[in-house]
Tab-separated table of C-alpha atoms and ligand atoms in Angstrom:
chain	number	residue	atom	x	y	z
G	205	UNK	CA	-34.936	-151.930	-35.729
G	206	UNK	CA	-33.899	-150.197	-32.508
G	207	UNK	CA	-30.962	-151.715	-30.633
G	208	UNK	CA	-30.810	-150.996	-26.908
G	209	UNK	CA	-27.999	-151.945	-24.574
G	210	UNK	CA	-27.114	-151.688	-20.918
G	211	UNK	CA	-24.649	-153.346	-18.584
G	212	UNK	CA	-27.465	-155.505	-17.239
G	213	UNK	CA	-31.185	-155.677	-16.740
G	214	UNK	CA	-31.727	-152.047	-15.648
G	215	UNK	CA	-31.841	-150.745	-19.229
G	216	UNK	CA	-35.149	-152.571	-19.562
G	217	UNK	CA	-36.662	-149.529	-17.839
G	218	UNK	CA	-35.894	-147.730	-21.124
G	219	UNK	CA	-37.298	-150.625	-23.173
G	220	UNK	CA	-40.491	-150.392	-21.118
G	221	UNK	CA	-40.844	-146.727	-22.113
G	222	UNK	CA	-40.086	-147.545	-25.776
G	223	UNK	CA	-42.787	-150.241	-25.750
G	224	UNK	CA	-45.273	-147.722	-24.378
G	225	UNK	CA	-44.455	-144.958	-26.839
G	226	UNK	CA	-43.270	-146.894	-29.921
G	227	UNK	CA	-45.216	-150.159	-29.785
G	228	UNK	CA	-44.911	-150.845	-33.507
G	229	UNK	CA	-41.098	-150.706	-33.535
G	230	UNK	CA	-38.897	-153.774	-33.554
G	231	UNK	CA	-36.540	-153.749	-30.581
G	232	UNK	CA	-33.500	-155.850	-29.799
G	233	UNK	CA	-31.967	-155.525	-26.326
G	234	UNK	CA	-28.616	-156.599	-24.993
G	235	UNK	CA	-27.937	-156.716	-21.253
G	236	UNK	CA	-24.266	-157.396	-20.688
G	237	UNK	CA	-25.031	-159.284	-17.497
G	238	UNK	CA	-21.757	-161.235	-17.579
G	239	UNK	CA	-19.753	-158.012	-17.172
G	240	UNK	CA	-22.099	-155.873	-15.077
G	241	UNK	CA	-21.566	-153.477	-13.361
G	242	UNK	CA	-19.976	-151.021	-15.777
G	243	UNK	CA	-20.153	-148.205	-13.261
G	244	UNK	CA	-17.032	-149.147	-11.356
G	245	UNK	CA	-14.912	-149.757	-14.477
G	246	UNK	CA	-12.586	-147.294	-16.201
G	247	UNK	CA	-13.861	-145.141	-19.092
G	248	UNK	CA	-11.593	-147.111	-21.495
G	249	UNK	CA	-13.094	-150.449	-20.449
G	250	UNK	CA	-16.672	-149.138	-20.545
G	251	UNK	CA	-16.019	-147.759	-24.058
G	252	UNK	CA	-14.652	-151.098	-25.254
G	253	UNK	CA	-17.675	-152.933	-23.807
G	254	UNK	CA	-20.100	-150.404	-25.312
G	255	UNK	CA	-18.524	-150.834	-28.768
G	256	UNK	CA	-18.799	-154.617	-28.459
G	257	UNK	CA	-22.443	-154.338	-27.310
G	258	UNK	CA	-23.193	-152.095	-30.291
G	259	UNK	CA	-21.497	-154.518	-32.707
G	260	UNK	CA	-23.746	-157.298	-31.415
G	261	UNK	CA	-26.885	-155.183	-31.889
G	262	UNK	CA	-25.836	-154.066	-35.385
G	263	UNK	CA	-25.265	-157.722	-36.299
G	264	UNK	CA	-28.864	-158.400	-35.175
G	265	UNK	CA	-30.099	-155.705	-37.588
G	266	UNK	CA	-30.228	-152.596	-35.374
G	267	UNK	CA	-30.216	-149.332	-37.332
G	268	UNK	CA	-30.587	-147.018	-34.349
G	269	UNK	CA	-28.730	-147.477	-31.064
G	270	UNK	CA	-29.941	-146.480	-27.616
G	271	UNK	CA	-27.262	-146.495	-24.930
G	272	UNK	CA	-29.704	-147.253	-22.079
G	273	UNK	CA	-26.868	-146.882	-19.617
G	274	UNK	CA	-25.714	-143.591	-18.120
G	275	UNK	CA	-22.224	-144.939	-17.609
G	276	UNK	CA	-21.802	-145.782	-21.303
G	277	UNK	CA	-23.653	-142.580	-22.257
G	278	UNK	CA	-21.220	-140.506	-20.221
G	279	UNK	CA	-18.002	-141.919	-21.703
G	280	UNK	CA	-18.636	-143.930	-24.884
G	281	UNK	CA	-21.219	-142.263	-27.136
G	282	UNK	CA	-18.717	-140.386	-29.321
G	283	UNK	CA	-16.768	-143.592	-29.936
G	284	UNK	CA	-19.949	-145.469	-30.864
G	285	UNK	CA	-20.955	-142.727	-33.289
G	286	UNK	CA	-17.490	-142.539	-34.828
G	287	UNK	CA	-17.271	-146.321	-35.236
G	288	UNK	CA	-20.735	-147.200	-36.469
G	289	UNK	CA	-22.084	-144.009	-38.038
G	290	UNK	CA	-25.605	-144.751	-36.856
G	291	UNK	CA	-28.002	-142.533	-34.926
G	292	UNK	CA	-27.088	-143.027	-31.261
G	293	UNK	CA	-29.436	-141.927	-28.493
G	294	UNK	CA	-28.134	-141.548	-24.970
G	295	UNK	CA	-29.884	-141.037	-21.653
G	296	UNK	CA	-28.133	-137.987	-20.197
G	297	UNK	CA	-29.365	-135.095	-22.329
G	298	UNK	CA	-33.042	-136.069	-21.930
G	299	UNK	CA	-32.685	-136.214	-18.134
G	300	UNK	CA	-30.873	-132.869	-18.077
G	301	UNK	CA	-33.612	-131.312	-20.216
G	302	UNK	CA	-36.348	-132.638	-17.930
G	303	UNK	CA	-34.545	-131.463	-14.816
G	304	UNK	CA	-34.224	-127.929	-16.192
G	305	UNK	CA	-37.902	-127.897	-17.130
G	306	UNK	CA	-38.836	-129.009	-13.631
G	307	UNK	CA	-36.434	-127.404	-11.190
G	308	UNK	CA	-37.746	-124.214	-9.666
G	309	UNK	CA	-34.702	-123.302	-7.583
G	310	UNK	CA	-31.997	-124.868	-9.788
G	311	UNK	CA	-30.710	-126.969	-6.902
G	312	UNK	CA	-30.294	-130.267	-8.679
G	313	UNK	CA	-29.018	-133.535	-7.240
G	314	UNK	CA	-27.657	-136.368	-9.356
G	315	UNK	CA	-27.144	-139.956	-8.273
G	316	UNK	CA	-25.336	-142.438	-10.475
G	317	UNK	CA	-22.527	-144.902	-10.719
G	318	UNK	CA	-18.981	-143.913	-9.834
G	319	UNK	CA	-17.892	-143.624	-13.474
G	320	UNK	CA	-20.878	-141.441	-14.361
G	321	UNK	CA	-20.420	-139.161	-11.349
G	322	UNK	CA	-16.658	-138.894	-11.837
G	323	UNK	CA	-17.159	-137.984	-15.513
G	324	UNK	CA	-18.917	-134.793	-14.336
G	325	UNK	CA	-21.148	-135.010	-17.398
G	326	UNK	CA	-24.363	-133.950	-15.647
G	327	UNK	CA	-22.818	-130.825	-14.084
G	328	UNK	CA	-21.263	-129.892	-17.416
G	329	UNK	CA	-24.468	-130.285	-19.415
G	330	UNK	CA	-26.680	-128.581	-16.844
G	331	UNK	CA	-24.296	-125.616	-16.619
G	332	UNK	CA	-24.104	-125.315	-20.417
G	333	UNK	CA	-27.757	-124.299	-20.225
G	334	UNK	CA	-27.920	-122.693	-16.783
G	335	UNK	CA	-24.486	-121.662	-15.481
G	336	UNK	CA	-26.035	-120.510	-12.210
G	337	UNK	CA	-27.442	-123.956	-11.365
G	338	UNK	CA	-26.154	-125.718	-8.247
G	339	UNK	CA	-25.512	-129.376	-9.030
G	340	UNK	CA	-24.679	-131.890	-6.303
G	341	UNK	CA	-23.688	-135.387	-7.360
G	342	UNK	CA	-23.358	-138.549	-5.376
G	343	UNK	CA	-22.070	-141.947	-6.498
G	344	UNK	CA	-24.135	-144.889	-5.262
G	345	UNK	CA	-22.073	-147.937	-6.250
G	346	UNK	CA	-24.006	-150.446	-4.138
G	347	UNK	CA	-27.370	-149.843	-5.798
G	348	UNK	CA	-26.841	-151.610	-9.150
G	349	UNK	CA	-25.835	-154.965	-7.586
G	350	UNK	CA	-28.776	-154.740	-5.148
G	351	UNK	CA	-31.189	-154.091	-8.015
G	352	UNK	CA	-29.764	-156.848	-10.223
G	353	UNK	CA	-30.243	-159.135	-7.186
G	354	UNK	CA	-33.879	-158.079	-6.973
G	355	UNK	CA	-33.420	-156.594	-3.485
G	356	UNK	CA	-35.838	-153.771	-4.172
G	357	UNK	CA	-37.833	-153.627	-0.968
G	358	UNK	CA	-35.422	-155.090	1.564
G	359	UNK	CA	-34.757	-153.020	4.692
G	360	UNK	CA	-31.013	-153.182	3.934
G	361	UNK	CA	-31.611	-151.538	0.555
G	362	UNK	CA	-33.772	-148.824	2.120
G	363	UNK	CA	-31.063	-148.094	4.679
G	364	UNK	CA	-28.374	-147.842	2.001
G	365	UNK	CA	-30.547	-145.518	-0.130
G	366	UNK	CA	-31.156	-143.325	2.902
G	367	UNK	CA	-27.444	-143.099	3.659
G	368	UNK	CA	-26.544	-142.220	0.068
G	369	UNK	CA	-29.160	-139.465	-0.056
G	370	UNK	CA	-28.192	-137.684	3.178
G	371	UNK	CA	-25.620	-135.331	1.528
G	372	UNK	CA	-28.197	-134.318	-1.092
G	373	UNK	CA	-30.922	-133.765	1.496
G	374	UNK	CA	-28.579	-131.510	3.425
G	375	UNK	CA	-28.105	-129.412	0.258
G	376	UNK	CA	-31.881	-128.934	0.002
G	377	UNK	CA	-32.136	-129.981	-3.615
G	378	UNK	CA	-35.486	-129.485	-5.355
G	379	UNK	CA	-34.884	-131.980	-8.171
G	380	UNK	CA	-33.116	-135.333	-8.182
G	381	UNK	CA	-31.910	-136.960	-11.399
G	382	UNK	CA	-31.743	-140.743	-11.372
G	383	UNK	CA	-28.505	-140.898	-13.345
G	384	UNK	CA	-28.582	-144.653	-13.781
G	385	UNK	CA	-31.189	-146.628	-15.694
G	386	UNK	CA	-31.379	-149.159	-12.876
G	387	UNK	CA	-32.536	-146.632	-10.301
G	388	UNK	CA	-36.170	-146.192	-11.469
G	389	UNK	CA	-36.687	-149.636	-9.934
G	390	UNK	CA	-36.005	-148.042	-6.552
G	391	UNK	CA	-37.896	-144.842	-7.299
G	392	UNK	CA	-40.477	-145.364	-4.528
G	393	UNK	CA	-37.793	-145.826	-1.893
G	394	UNK	CA	-35.739	-142.953	-3.317
G	395	UNK	CA	-38.755	-140.627	-3.326
G	396	UNK	CA	-39.625	-141.615	0.245
G	397	UNK	CA	-36.084	-141.010	1.484
G	398	UNK	CA	-35.395	-137.752	-0.370
G	399	UNK	CA	-38.802	-136.310	0.537
G	400	UNK	CA	-41.992	-135.525	-1.324
G	401	UNK	CA	-40.984	-131.958	-2.161
G	402	UNK	CA	-38.176	-133.149	-4.424
G	403	UNK	CA	-39.059	-134.013	-8.027
G	404	UNK	CA	-37.435	-137.258	-9.065
G	405	UNK	CA	-36.496	-137.455	-12.751
G	406	UNK	CA	-35.595	-140.441	-14.858
G	407	UNK	CA	-34.746	-140.370	-18.534
G	408	UNK	CA	-36.636	-143.386	-19.905
G	409	UNK	CA	-39.822	-141.617	-21.052
G	410	UNK	CA	-37.836	-138.631	-22.357
G	411	UNK	CA	-35.553	-140.849	-24.480
G	412	UNK	CA	-38.571	-142.652	-25.901
G	413	UNK	CA	-40.159	-139.276	-26.729
G	414	UNK	CA	-36.947	-138.207	-28.533
G	415	UNK	CA	-37.032	-141.378	-30.635
G	416	UNK	CA	-40.694	-140.861	-31.409
G	417	UNK	CA	-39.893	-137.392	-32.752
G	418	UNK	CA	-36.806	-138.613	-34.624
G	419	UNK	CA	-38.827	-141.307	-36.392
G	420	UNK	CA	-41.532	-138.781	-37.281
G	421	UNK	CA	-44.268	-141.002	-35.887
G	422	UNK	CA	-47.825	-139.723	-35.415
G	423	UNK	CA	-48.965	-139.052	-31.827
G	424	UNK	CA	-50.168	-142.142	-29.966
G	425	UNK	CA	-53.922	-142.408	-29.514
G	426	UNK	CA	-55.628	-144.065	-26.567
G	427	UNK	CA	-57.239	-146.719	-28.793
G	428	UNK	CA	-54.056	-147.574	-30.727
G	429	UNK	CA	-53.231	-151.304	-30.566
G	430	UNK	CA	-50.908	-152.076	-27.650
G	431	UNK	CA	-48.097	-153.623	-29.672
G	432	UNK	CA	-47.081	-154.990	-33.031
G	433	UNK	CA	-43.314	-154.713	-33.033
G	434	UNK	CA	-41.005	-157.576	-32.183
G	435	UNK	CA	-38.933	-157.705	-29.014
G	436	UNK	CA	-35.902	-159.896	-28.387
G	437	UNK	CA	-33.906	-159.753	-25.186
G	438	UNK	CA	-30.336	-160.999	-25.198
G	439	UNK	CA	-28.032	-161.332	-22.205
G	440	UNK	CA	-24.391	-162.311	-21.941
G	441	UNK	CA	-25.195	-164.406	-18.850
G	442	UNK	CA	-28.551	-165.765	-17.760
G	443	UNK	CA	-29.708	-166.582	-14.255
G	444	UNK	CA	-33.144	-167.122	-12.721
G	445	UNK	CA	-32.748	-163.821	-10.915
G	446	UNK	CA	-32.186	-161.917	-14.173
G	447	UNK	CA	-35.317	-163.579	-15.572
G	448	UNK	CA	-37.324	-162.524	-12.507
G	449	UNK	CA	-36.066	-158.942	-12.606
G	450	UNK	CA	-36.790	-158.682	-16.347
G	451	UNK	CA	-40.327	-159.985	-15.812
G	452	UNK	CA	-40.906	-157.507	-13.011
G	453	UNK	CA	-39.753	-154.559	-15.146
G	454	UNK	CA	-41.689	-155.474	-18.272
G	455	UNK	CA	-44.745	-156.877	-16.478
G	456	UNK	CA	-44.681	-160.057	-18.539
G	457	UNK	CA	-42.402	-162.974	-19.128
G	458	UNK	CA	-40.161	-162.618	-22.141
G	459	UNK	CA	-37.427	-165.236	-22.413
G	460	UNK	CA	-33.868	-163.988	-22.037
G	461	UNK	CA	-31.715	-165.413	-24.814
G	462	UNK	CA	-28.158	-166.087	-23.778
G	463	UNK	CA	-25.691	-165.107	-26.478
G	464	UNK	CA	-23.257	-167.756	-27.661
G	465	UNK	CA	-19.639	-167.056	-26.765
G	466	UNK	CA	-18.065	-163.759	-25.754
G	467	UNK	CA	-19.221	-160.438	-27.163
J	561	LIG	N1	-27.756	-148.932	-15.890
J	561	LIG	C1	-26.355	-148.546	-15.879
J	561	LIG	C2	-26.278	-147.020	-15.845
J	561	LIG	O1	-27.261	-146.389	-16.211
J	561	LIG	C3	-25.732	-149.295	-14.769
J	561	LIG	C4	-24.312	-149.114	-14.641
J	561	LIG	C5	-23.550	-150.240	-14.066
J	561	LIG	O2	-23.531	-151.305	-14.636
J	561	LIG	O3	-22.891	-150.009	-13.063
J	561	LIG	O4	-25.280	-146.422	-15.512
């Protein structure tokens, strides 16, 4: 069973990719909606939350963990691995790999939460491969709450996206990494505001491809059955809005199960 966690509902963008590429796998998801956002919390707090999220998933039977959260991926993966000794997949390396495959001029922008951007993890990993790359990062702390609220197409959201992207536009980036698993939900607005010449990268499909390879599964065929695996979605707090956002991401209604008590 694959256990996936995020601070909230945004990590379902990774679940969506897993369902497409690994439809026979059993998946259990935890969105820590009671404590979202993680992106404005200290690395120590995010690590503690990530360990508690992982404990919950392991108790549900997870044997592989996906940190579907850039913030947790940037500060907590080593602690998860050291504590649970399970395969742990994170979302940063796959996005870095894709960006290096795509970028023609190695002028790469990264948007993410404050904790992710301040960790400098994207710059570090990109430069490990291509020291000459120019990497420009920008924290966008207002986007996660707007997305969790379902404000995806509001004019206010479009204005805020535009404002956040101005410094990256000025730098003439050719590739933009969505360094937060919530941001694919704003990808249309982000693409419109950053311009059509910029390739926008998110890690969901790349993480799912890594898992597919890790599990040694045969390539998917067009006439393969659409599903077969089980899917359970847990949240630490449930509201109608979370239900709506989850339905929008997955394209179908799957009940959110509220966990009993604290994590
Ligand atoms: N989806 C999380 C990420 O990728 C959101 C972080 C947050 O809760 O602020 O970073």
